[in-house]
mmCIF file of C-alpha atoms in Angstrom:
data_model
loop_
_atom_site.group_PDB
_atom_site.id
_atom_site.type_symbol
_atom_site.label_atom_id
_atom_site.label_comp_id
_atom_site.label_asym_id
_atom_site.label_seq_id
_atom_site.Cartn_x
_atom_site.Cartn_y
_atom_site.Cartn_z
ATOM 1 C CA MET T 1 0.000 0.000 0.000
ATOM 2 C CA ASP T 2 2.828 2.421 0.849
ATOM 3 C CA HIS T 3 5.004 1.403 -2.095
ATOM 4 C CA ASP T 4 4.043 4.341 -4.299
ATOM 5 C CA LEU T 5 4.435 7.418 -2.117
ATOM 6 C CA PHE T 6 7.121 10.039 -2.608
ATOM 7 C CA GLU T 7 8.289 13.365 -1.275
ATOM 8 C CA SER T 8 9.853 16.040 -3.437
ATOM 9 C CA ILE T 9 11.592 19.152 -2.195
ATOM 10 C CA PRO T 10 12.046 21.511 -5.151
ATOM 11 C CA ASN T 11 14.324 24.470 -4.433
ATOM 12 C CA PHE T 12 13.250 27.605 -6.280
ATOM 13 C CA SER T 13 15.448 30.651 -6.851
ATOM 14 C CA GLU T 14 12.986 33.039 -5.223
ATOM 15 C CA GLY T 15 12.826 33.930 -1.560
ATOM 16 C CA SER T 16 11.892 37.603 -1.524
ATOM 17 C CA ARG T 17 8.543 38.006 -3.293
ATOM 18 C CA PRO T 18 5.698 36.463 -1.269
ATOM 19 C CA GLU T 19 3.266 36.605 -4.182
ATOM 20 C CA VAL T 20 5.578 34.567 -6.418
ATOM 21 C CA ILE T 21 6.285 32.043 -3.662
ATOM 22 C CA ALA T 22 2.521 31.644 -3.175
ATOM 23 C CA GLN T 23 2.104 31.018 -6.907
ATOM 24 C CA LEU T 24 4.824 28.363 -6.838
ATOM 25 C CA ALA T 25 3.156 26.631 -3.894
ATOM 26 C CA GLY T 26 -0.225 26.905 -5.585
ATOM 27 C CA ALA T 27 1.097 25.198 -8.699
ATOM 28 C CA ALA T 28 2.589 22.439 -6.523
ATOM 29 C CA ALA T 29 -0.774 21.868 -4.821
ATOM 30 C CA ARG T 30 -1.690 19.239 -7.409
ATOM 31 C CA ALA T 31 -0.006 17.036 -4.796
ATOM 32 C CA HIS T 32 0.080 17.573 -1.009
ATOM 33 C CA VAL T 33 2.084 20.678 -0.075
ATOM 34 C CA LEU T 34 3.635 19.916 3.309
ATOM 35 C CA ASP T 35 5.719 23.036 3.841
ATOM 36 C CA VAL T 36 6.941 26.269 2.255
ATOM 37 C CA ASP T 37 10.233 27.615 3.612
ATOM 38 C CA ALA T 38 11.534 30.845 2.060
ATOM 39 C CA ASP T 39 14.790 32.664 2.844
ATOM 40 C CA ALA T 40 15.363 36.196 1.588
ATOM 41 C CA ASP T 41 19.143 36.149 2.162
ATOM 42 C CA HIS T 42 19.535 33.016 0.048
ATOM 43 C CA ASN T 43 16.712 34.252 -2.218
ATOM 44 C CA ARG T 44 15.465 30.697 -2.267
ATOM 45 C CA ALA T 45 12.228 28.885 -1.435
ATOM 46 C CA VAL T 46 12.072 25.217 -0.501
ATOM 47 C CA ILE T 47 8.651 23.627 -1.024
ATOM 48 C CA SER T 48 8.031 20.152 0.400
ATOM 49 C CA VAL T 49 5.455 18.148 -1.558
ATOM 50 C CA ALA T 50 4.223 14.560 -1.178
ATOM 51 C CA GLY T 51 2.039 12.311 -3.246
ATOM 52 C CA ARG T 52 1.736 9.397 -5.575
ATOM 53 C CA ARG T 53 3.499 9.307 -8.910
ATOM 54 C CA HIS T 54 0.902 10.883 -11.192
ATOM 55 C CA ASP T 55 -0.009 13.765 -8.886
ATOM 56 C CA LEU T 56 3.599 14.440 -7.944
ATOM 57 C CA VAL T 57 4.768 14.580 -11.557
ATOM 58 C CA ASP T 58 1.947 16.996 -12.398
ATOM 59 C CA ALA T 59 2.748 19.147 -9.356
ATOM 60 C CA LEU T 60 6.452 19.361 -10.102
ATOM 61 C CA VAL T 61 6.103 20.145 -13.789
ATOM 62 C CA ALA T 62 3.453 22.779 -13.036
ATOM 63 C CA SER T 63 5.559 24.445 -10.346
ATOM 64 C CA VAL T 64 8.663 24.463 -12.557
ATOM 65 C CA GLU T 65 6.584 25.998 -15.340
ATOM 66 C CA MET T 66 5.427 28.690 -12.918
ATOM 67 C CA ALA T 67 9.027 29.328 -11.877
ATOM 68 C CA VAL T 68 10.097 29.744 -15.502
ATOM 69 C CA GLU T 69 7.256 32.198 -16.026
ATOM 70 C CA ARG T 70 7.799 34.289 -12.884
ATOM 71 C CA ILE T 71 11.568 34.218 -12.172
ATOM 72 C CA ASP T 72 14.332 35.739 -14.283
ATOM 73 C CA LEU T 73 17.825 34.566 -13.333
ATOM 74 C CA ARG T 74 19.322 37.655 -14.934
ATOM 75 C CA GLU T 75 17.798 39.675 -12.108
ATOM 76 C CA HIS T 76 18.436 37.159 -9.345
ATOM 77 C CA ARG T 77 20.531 38.110 -6.327
ATOM 78 C CA GLY T 78 21.191 35.718 -3.459
ATOM 79 C CA VAL T 79 24.045 34.033 -1.615
ATOM 80 C CA HIS T 80 23.109 30.461 -2.558
ATOM 81 C CA PRO T 81 24.640 28.956 -5.736
ATOM 82 C CA ARG T 82 22.146 28.053 -8.456
ATOM 83 C CA VAL T 83 21.910 26.849 -12.048
ATOM 84 C CA GLY T 84 18.219 27.496 -12.629
ATOM 85 C CA VAL T 85 14.974 29.044 -11.467
ATOM 86 C CA ALA T 86 13.994 25.629 -10.120
ATOM 87 C CA ASP T 87 17.514 24.802 -9.076
ATOM 88 C CA VAL T 88 17.180 21.265 -7.716
ATOM 89 C CA VAL T 89 14.177 18.938 -7.739
ATOM 90 C CA PRO T 90 14.960 15.868 -5.617
ATOM 91 C CA ILE T 91 12.596 12.884 -5.471
ATOM 92 C CA VAL T 92 12.638 10.970 -2.173
ATOM 93 C CA PRO T 93 10.925 7.595 -1.626
ATOM 94 C CA LEU T 94 8.664 7.298 1.416
ATOM 95 C CA GLY T 95 7.663 4.156 3.295
ATOM 96 C CA GLY T 96 8.403 1.024 1.316
ATOM 97 C CA THR T 97 8.878 2.865 -1.978
ATOM 98 C CA SER T 98 12.166 2.136 -3.754
ATOM 99 C CA LEU T 99 14.873 4.495 -4.938
ATOM 100 C CA ARG T 100 14.494 2.923 -8.369
ATOM 101 C CA ALA T 101 10.869 4.090 -8.452
ATOM 102 C CA ALA T 102 11.989 7.558 -7.361
ATOM 103 C CA ARG T 103 14.526 7.626 -10.186
ATOM 104 C CA ASP T 104 11.788 6.684 -12.655
ATOM 105 C CA ILE T 105 9.819 9.733 -11.499
ATOM 106 C CA ALA T 106 12.902 11.942 -11.788
ATOM 107 C CA GLN T 107 13.364 10.797 -15.377
ATOM 108 C CA ALA T 108 9.690 11.404 -16.172
ATOM 109 C CA VAL T 109 9.747 14.882 -14.624
ATOM 110 C CA GLY T 110 12.954 15.841 -16.410
ATOM 111 C CA ASN T 111 11.752 14.680 -19.796
ATOM 112 C CA LEU T 112 8.429 16.495 -19.389
ATOM 113 C CA ILE T 113 10.180 19.719 -18.354
ATOM 114 C CA TRP T 114 12.231 19.678 -21.542
ATOM 115 C CA ALA T 115 9.327 18.616 -23.764
ATOM 116 C CA ARG T 116 6.845 21.170 -22.407
ATOM 117 C CA ILE T 117 8.945 24.057 -21.128
ATOM 118 C CA HIS T 118 12.173 23.722 -23.141
ATOM 119 C CA VAL T 119 14.512 24.161 -20.195
ATOM 120 C CA PRO T 120 17.531 21.800 -20.165
ATOM 121 C CA VAL T 121 17.604 19.199 -17.393
ATOM 122 C CA TYR T 122 20.530 17.572 -15.609
ATOM 123 C CA PHE T 123 19.968 14.253 -13.853
ATOM 124 C CA TYR T 124 21.837 13.553 -10.614
ATOM 125 C CA GLY T 125 21.608 11.283 -7.593
ATOM 126 C CA TYR T 126 20.726 7.598 -7.511
ATOM 127 C CA GLY T 127 21.587 5.745 -10.710
ATOM 128 C CA GLU T 128 23.334 8.753 -12.260
ATOM 129 C CA SER T 129 27.030 9.480 -12.730
ATOM 130 C CA ASN T 130 26.699 13.253 -12.263
ATOM 131 C CA THR T 131 26.878 15.028 -8.932
ATOM 132 C CA LEU T 132 25.468 18.459 -8.193
ATOM 133 C CA ALA T 133 29.045 19.679 -7.793
ATOM 134 C CA ASP T 134 29.836 18.475 -11.337
ATOM 135 C CA ILE T 135 26.734 20.212 -12.679
ATOM 136 C CA ARG T 136 27.340 23.515 -10.891
ATOM 137 C CA ALA T 137 30.958 23.525 -12.084
ATOM 138 C CA GLY T 138 29.881 23.040 -15.708
ATOM 139 C CA ARG T 139 31.761 19.752 -16.067
ATOM 140 C CA VAL T 140 28.858 17.776 -17.587
ATOM 141 C CA ALA T 141 26.208 18.198 -20.274
ATOM 142 C CA PRO T 142 22.451 18.149 -19.616
ATOM 143 C CA GLY T 143 20.719 14.779 -19.674
ATOM 144 C CA VAL T 144 18.004 16.212 -21.906
ATOM 145 C CA GLY T 145 17.926 19.480 -23.805
ATOM 146 C CA ASP T 146 20.443 21.881 -25.239
ATOM 147 C CA SER T 147 23.869 22.353 -23.716
ATOM 148 C CA SER T 148 23.216 26.100 -23.727
ATOM 149 C CA HIS T 149 21.005 27.068 -20.802
ATOM 150 C CA HIS T 150 17.673 28.860 -21.084
ATOM 151 C CA PRO T 151 18.366 32.629 -21.133
ATOM 152 C CA THR T 152 16.133 33.462 -18.162
ATOM 153 C CA ALA T 153 15.501 30.085 -16.501
ATOM 154 C CA GLY T 154 18.933 28.440 -16.669
ATOM 155 C CA ALA T 155 18.690 24.678 -16.229
ATOM 156 C CA ILE T 156 16.999 22.268 -13.813
ATOM 157 C CA CYS T 157 18.633 19.504 -11.755
ATOM 158 C CA VAL T 158 16.365 16.514 -11.086
ATOM 159 C CA GLY T 159 17.308 13.342 -9.245
ATOM 160 C CA ALA T 160 16.400 10.610 -6.778
ATOM 161 C CA ARG T 161 17.948 10.406 -3.329
ATOM 162 C CA LEU T 162 17.328 9.231 0.204
ATOM 163 C CA PRO T 163 16.147 11.703 2.866
ATOM 164 C CA LEU T 164 18.621 14.331 3.993
ATOM 165 C CA VAL T 165 18.492 17.214 6.438
ATOM 166 C CA ALA T 166 19.442 20.746 5.401
ATOM 167 C CA PHE T 167 20.928 22.217 8.564
ATOM 168 C CA ASN T 168 22.268 25.749 9.045
ATOM 169 C CA VAL T 169 24.151 27.166 12.020
ATOM 170 C CA LEU T 170 25.221 30.761 12.610
ATOM 171 C CA LEU T 171 28.806 31.110 13.842
ATOM 172 C CA PRO T 172 28.961 34.290 15.949
ATOM 173 C CA ASP T 173 32.646 34.137 16.922
ATOM 174 C CA VAL T 174 34.269 32.971 13.665
ATOM 175 C CA ASP T 175 35.307 35.072 10.676
ATOM 176 C CA ALA T 176 34.615 33.964 7.097
ATOM 177 C CA SER T 177 38.096 32.559 6.496
ATOM 178 C CA LYS T 178 38.060 30.397 9.621
ATOM 179 C CA ALA T 179 34.478 29.352 8.898
ATOM 180 C CA ARG T 180 35.456 28.125 5.431
ATOM 181 C CA ALA T 181 38.320 26.134 6.916
ATOM 182 C CA LEU T 182 35.872 24.652 9.411
ATOM 183 C CA ALA T 183 33.454 23.732 6.624
ATOM 184 C CA ARG T 184 36.230 22.019 4.663
ATOM 185 C CA SER T 185 37.224 19.986 7.699
ATOM 186 C CA LEU T 186 33.631 18.826 8.228
ATOM 187 C CA ARG T 187 33.004 17.631 4.671
ATOM 188 C CA GLU T 188 33.002 13.933 3.944
ATOM 189 C CA SER T 189 34.848 14.674 0.693
ATOM 190 C CA SER T 190 37.723 16.136 2.742
ATOM 191 C CA GLY T 191 37.871 13.271 5.220
ATOM 192 C CA GLY T 192 35.542 14.869 7.754
ATOM 193 C CA LEU T 193 32.218 13.624 9.058
ATOM 194 C CA ARG T 194 30.427 10.950 7.087
ATOM 195 C CA GLY T 195 27.534 12.280 5.052
ATOM 196 C CA VAL T 196 28.282 15.982 5.469
ATOM 197 C CA GLN T 197 28.369 18.584 2.720
ATOM 198 C CA ALA T 198 29.186 22.071 3.982
ATOM 199 C CA LEU T 199 29.391 25.611 2.641
ATOM 200 C CA VAL T 200 29.803 28.997 4.298
ATOM 201 C CA PHE T 201 27.708 32.036 3.452
ATOM 202 C CA GLU T 202 28.302 35.634 4.476
ATOM 203 C CA LEU T 203 24.876 37.064 5.277
ATOM 204 C CA PRO T 204 23.825 40.693 5.765
ATOM 205 C CA GLY T 205 24.556 42.069 9.202
ATOM 206 C CA ASP T 206 28.035 40.519 9.329
ATOM 207 C CA ARG T 207 26.567 37.092 9.989
ATOM 208 C CA ILE T 208 28.494 33.947 9.095
ATOM 209 C CA GLN T 209 26.386 30.891 8.319
ATOM 210 C CA LEU T 210 27.583 27.303 8.161
ATOM 211 C CA SER T 211 25.176 25.626 5.731
ATOM 212 C CA MET T 212 25.138 21.826 5.603
ATOM 213 C CA ASN T 213 23.391 18.960 3.890
ATOM 214 C CA LEU T 214 23.446 15.834 6.046
ATOM 215 C CA PHE T 215 22.874 12.914 3.703
ATOM 216 C CA ARG T 216 23.875 9.896 5.821
ATOM 217 C CA LEU T 217 21.476 10.477 8.670
ATOM 218 C CA GLY T 218 22.123 7.098 10.251
ATOM 219 C CA GLU T 219 25.775 8.066 10.697
ATOM 220 C CA THR T 220 25.737 11.849 11.116
ATOM 221 C CA PRO T 221 22.428 13.374 12.206
ATOM 222 C CA PRO T 222 22.165 17.043 13.217
ATOM 223 C CA ALA T 223 22.936 16.139 16.827
ATOM 224 C CA GLY T 224 26.195 14.546 15.681
ATOM 225 C CA VAL T 225 27.276 17.750 13.958
ATOM 226 C CA ILE T 226 26.395 19.815 17.019
ATOM 227 C CA THR T 227 28.431 17.475 19.223
ATOM 228 C CA GLU T 228 31.408 17.728 16.882
ATOM 229 C CA LEU T 229 31.282 21.528 16.804
ATOM 230 C CA VAL T 230 30.954 21.795 20.576
ATOM 231 C CA GLN T 231 33.885 19.420 21.063
ATOM 232 C CA ARG T 232 35.959 21.682 18.823
ATOM 233 C CA GLY T 233 35.048 24.672 20.947
ATOM 234 C CA VAL T 234 33.001 26.388 18.239
ATOM 235 C CA ALA T 235 30.446 28.855 19.598
ATOM 236 C CA LEU T 236 27.033 28.161 18.086
ATOM 237 C CA GLY T 237 24.393 30.709 17.214
ATOM 238 C CA THR T 238 20.924 30.125 15.802
ATOM 239 C CA GLN T 239 20.337 26.657 14.377
ATOM 240 C CA GLN T 240 17.921 26.208 11.493
ATOM 241 C CA ILE T 241 16.331 23.281 9.671
ATOM 242 C CA ILE T 242 15.463 24.086 6.058
ATOM 243 C CA GLY T 243 12.363 22.250 4.909
ATOM 244 C CA LEU T 244 11.349 19.277 7.038
ATOM 245 C CA CYS T 245 13.197 16.785 9.232
ATOM 246 C CA PRO T 246 12.535 13.084 9.925
ATOM 247 C CA ALA T 247 11.444 12.669 13.532
ATOM 248 C CA ALA T 248 14.108 10.055 14.256
ATOM 249 C CA VAL T 249 16.923 12.627 13.888
ATOM 250 C CA ALA T 250 15.116 15.762 15.064
ATOM 251 C CA THR T 251 16.784 18.315 17.319
ATOM 252 C CA SER T 252 15.257 21.427 18.860
ATOM 253 C CA ALA T 253 15.667 23.248 15.526
ATOM 254 C CA ALA T 254 13.119 20.834 14.007
ATOM 255 C CA ALA T 255 10.289 21.734 16.393
ATOM 256 C CA GLY T 256 7.167 22.173 14.285
ATOM 257 C CA ARG T 257 9.044 20.939 11.206
ATOM 258 C CA LEU T 258 8.706 17.157 11.520
ATOM 259 C CA LEU T 259 8.183 15.403 8.199
ATOM 260 C CA GLU T 260 5.898 12.748 9.653
ATOM 261 C CA ALA T 261 3.703 15.268 11.456
ATOM 262 C CA ARG T 262 3.266 17.272 8.249
ATOM 263 C CA LEU T 263 2.362 14.085 6.347
ATOM 264 C CA ALA T 264 -0.331 13.290 8.901
ATOM 265 C CA ALA T 265 -1.581 16.878 8.824
ATOM 266 C CA ALA T 266 -1.802 16.816 5.021
ATOM 267 C CA ALA T 267 -3.786 13.575 5.158
ATOM 268 C CA ALA T 268 -6.155 15.063 7.730
ATOM 269 C CA ARG T 269 -6.674 18.169 5.578
ATOM 270 C CA ARG T 270 -7.410 16.086 2.516
ATOM 271 C CA GLY T 271 -9.807 14.010 4.592
ATOM 272 C CA ALA T 272 -11.516 17.239 5.645
ATOM 273 C CA GLU T 273 -11.920 18.257 1.997
ATOM 274 C CA LEU T 274 -13.429 14.889 1.119
ATOM 275 C CA CYS T 275 -15.802 15.096 4.079
ATOM 276 C CA ALA T 276 -16.855 18.639 3.186
ATOM 277 C CA ALA T 277 -17.642 17.470 -0.341
ATOM 278 C CA GLN T 278 -20.291 15.104 1.100
ATOM 279 C CA ARG T 279 -22.245 18.203 2.237
ATOM 280 C CA ASP T 280 -24.315 16.515 4.955
ATOM 281 C CA ASP T 281 -24.182 17.885 8.493
ATOM 282 C CA GLU T 282 -22.277 14.976 10.014
ATOM 283 C CA HIS T 283 -19.521 15.087 7.422
ATOM 284 C CA LEU T 284 -19.307 18.880 7.637
ATOM 285 C CA ARG T 285 -18.830 18.712 11.411
ATOM 286 C CA LEU T 286 -16.147 16.075 10.956
ATOM 287 C CA ALA T 287 -14.442 18.232 8.326
ATOM 288 C CA GLY T 288 -14.143 21.044 10.860
ATOM 289 C CA ARG T 289 -12.642 18.732 13.472
ATOM 290 C CA LEU T 290 -10.183 17.309 10.953
ATOM 291 C CA GLU T 291 -9.005 20.806 10.026
ATOM 292 C CA GLN T 292 -8.399 21.560 13.705
ATOM 293 C CA THR T 293 -6.519 18.282 14.111
ATOM 294 C CA ALA T 294 -4.379 19.045 11.070
ATOM 295 C CA ASP T 295 -3.441 22.479 12.395
ATOM 296 C CA ALA T 296 -2.470 21.045 15.773
ATOM 297 C CA ILE T 297 -0.384 18.103 14.605
ATOM 298 C CA SER T 298 1.427 20.133 11.936
ATOM 299 C CA ARG T 299 3.074 22.017 14.821
ATOM 300 C CA THR T 300 4.223 18.897 16.688
ATOM 301 C CA ALA T 301 7.259 19.615 18.848
ATOM 302 C CA ILE T 302 10.157 17.225 19.422
ATOM 303 C CA GLU T 303 9.216 16.303 22.994
ATOM 304 C CA PRO T 304 8.662 12.521 23.055
ATOM 305 C CA GLU T 305 5.146 12.656 24.459
ATOM 306 C CA GLN T 306 4.067 15.094 21.747
ATOM 307 C CA MET T 307 5.518 12.880 19.030
ATOM 308 C CA LEU T 308 3.820 9.847 20.559
ATOM 309 C CA SER T 309 0.519 11.708 20.734
ATOM 310 C CA THR T 310 0.793 12.659 17.057
ATOM 311 C CA ALA T 311 1.631 9.055 16.142
ATOM 312 C CA GLU T 312 -1.489 7.924 18.012
ATOM 313 C CA GLN T 313 -3.621 10.516 16.234
ATOM 314 C CA ALA T 314 -2.237 9.534 12.827
ATOM 315 C CA ALA T 315 -3.011 5.868 13.457
ATOM 316 C CA ALA T 316 -6.484 6.709 14.771
ATOM 317 C CA LEU T 317 -7.268 8.869 11.742
ATOM 318 C CA VAL T 318 -7.134 5.777 9.535
ATOM 319 C CA GLY T 319 -10.188 4.446 11.351
ATOM 320 C CA VAL T 320 -11.910 7.826 11.441
ATOM 321 C CA LEU T 321 -11.597 8.391 7.698
ATOM 322 C CA LYS T 322 -12.561 4.802 6.986
ATOM 323 C CA ALA T 323 -15.713 5.126 9.088
ATOM 324 C CA ALA T 324 -16.536 8.346 7.231
ATOM 325 C CA ARG T 325 -16.043 6.485 3.929
ATOM 326 C CA VAL T 326 -13.453 8.956 2.679
ATOM 327 C CA LEU T 327 -10.296 6.911 3.280
ATOM 328 C CA THR T 328 -8.197 6.435 0.148
ATOM 329 C CA ASP T 329 -5.159 4.210 -0.267
ATOM 330 C CA GLU T 330 -2.984 7.309 -0.513
ATOM 331 C CA LEU T 331 -4.290 8.826 2.721
ATOM 332 C CA GLU T 332 -3.917 5.533 4.559
ATOM 333 C CA ALA T 333 -0.326 5.224 3.340
ATOM 334 C CA MET T 334 0.460 8.785 4.450
ATOM 335 C CA LEU T 335 -0.998 8.207 7.909
ATOM 336 C CA ARG T 336 0.726 4.858 8.385
ATOM 337 C CA ILE T 337 4.104 6.229 7.282
ATOM 338 C CA ALA T 338 3.629 9.190 9.623
ATOM 339 C CA ALA T 339 2.718 7.025 12.611
ATOM 340 C CA GLN T 340 5.508 4.538 11.944
ATOM 341 C CA GLY T 341 8.127 7.262 11.521
ATOM 342 C CA LEU T 342 7.154 8.892 14.788
ATOM 343 C CA ARG T 343 7.079 5.476 16.461
ATOM 344 C CA ILE T 344 10.633 4.769 15.273
ATOM 345 C CA ALA T 345 11.752 8.004 16.923
ATOM 346 C CA MET T 346 10.813 6.581 20.335
ATOM 347 C CA GLY T 347 14.077 5.429 21.941
ATOM 348 C CA PRO T 348 14.366 2.795 24.703
ATOM 349 C CA GLU T 349 13.912 5.299 27.541
ATOM 350 C CA ILE T 350 10.743 6.660 25.972
ATOM 351 C CA GLN T 351 9.416 3.180 25.330
ATOM 352 C CA ALA T 352 9.952 2.351 28.987
ATOM 353 C CA ALA T 353 8.117 5.497 30.083
ATOM 354 C CA PHE T 354 5.113 4.940 27.788
ATOM 355 C CA THR T 355 5.007 1.153 27.510
ATOM 356 C CA THR T 356 1.228 0.753 27.492
ATOM 357 C CA ARG T 357 0.592 3.502 24.949
ATOM 358 C CA ILE T 358 3.334 2.305 22.617
ATOM 359 C CA ARG T 359 2.070 -1.275 22.749
ATOM 360 C CA ALA T 360 -1.415 -0.039 21.900
ATOM 361 C CA LEU T 361 0.005 2.000 19.013
ATOM 362 C CA ASP T 362 1.914 -1.020 17.723
ATOM 363 C CA ARG T 363 -1.254 -3.123 17.820
ATOM 364 C CA ARG T 364 -3.186 -0.448 15.966
ATOM 365 C CA LEU T 365 -0.515 -0.167 13.281
ATOM 366 C CA ASP T 366 -0.348 -3.941 12.942
ATOM 367 C CA LEU T 367 -4.112 -4.209 12.589
ATOM 368 C CA ALA T 368 -4.186 -1.373 10.061
ATOM 369 C CA GLY T 369 -1.546 -3.169 8.028
ATOM 370 C CA ARG T 370 -3.726 -6.283 7.847
ATOM 371 C CA ASP T 371 -6.889 -4.519 6.669
#
C-alpha cells in the first residue's frame, strides 16, 4: 500500500517576493504541499510536496513551469549557488517505496520539463554518474535538452535520493576565512564527518552561516554535527532546519518541522476536503474537526510525548476516515508512514516510560496493516 508514495523538495530561486512564492506553492498543490520555507538572504524557497506518482509529476512540472514564467535569473541576487529558477528537484521515496521508483519519477519529470517548457535538465543522484558539484561547475552536459542554458531560466537539476536534512548554524565568533576552513574539515569529501556537505555564506549584518546537507542520517544526524562543533570549541548561534526533518533525527531546531507530522496533517486536511464534499451535516462537522486536528499536529514539537501523541492521532485517523467512507489508499499510506516514523523516533527510555501507549500504538498499526 505504501510502495508508491514520494516526497519532493524543489528548491526555487525566489525567496523575496511572497506573491511569487505563493504562486509556486499553488502550482505544486496538485499534490500535497507539506511546507513552504523561504529565505530572503539566500533568495530561495524550498517547497516540500508529497504524493503518488501521477499527482507528484503533475505538481512538479506545473511548479517548474510557474518558476520559468515568474523568475528571471538575470535579475536574481542571493548568496546560494544556483543553475536554474527551479535549481534542484529531488525525489525521495517514502515508506516502502524504492529508490528505483523515485529515479523513474525523476526521469519522467525531467523529460516532461524539456518537452513542455524547453529548459535543459541535468539528472543527478541515484543511478546517475553526475553530482550536483559536477553540474554547478559546468563539467557535464544536460541529460536532456540543449547544452546552452535557457536565457532566463537556466537549467533544472532533477534526481532521486534518500532523505537528507538541510541544517544551518550561525557562527557568531568565527570570521569567514576560519568558517570556510571549518566547513572544509567537516566535509566527507575532505575526510571529515560521514555524510556531510558544507558551505559557508556571508549574510547581511556581518553574519556567518555554516550551511550543511546531512545525507547519511544514520551516521551523522544534526545532533552529531552539534556534538562535533561543541567538542571543537566552536560557539554556536541560531540553528535552522530548512524544509522538514525526519522525527528520528530531530533536534530542537526541528520543532514544528517534523516530516511525519506534516504528512499526517496533510492527510487530515485532505480528509476534511473529502468530508466537506459530502455536504451533509455529520460530514461537515467532521471536516471542521479534521481541520483543527491538522493544524495542531502540523506544529508537533520534538518532545517525546508530543511525538507519541501525534503518532497515536495519525493511526487513529485511519479508522476515522474509513468510518466516514473517505479513506483512500494514498491517505492511509500517508498516515501509516507518519505514525511509523514517529514510532521509530521513540528510543528505549521513551518506550519504557510509555510502555502501554506504545504497545497499543503497535497493535493499531499492525491491525491497520492487515486490513
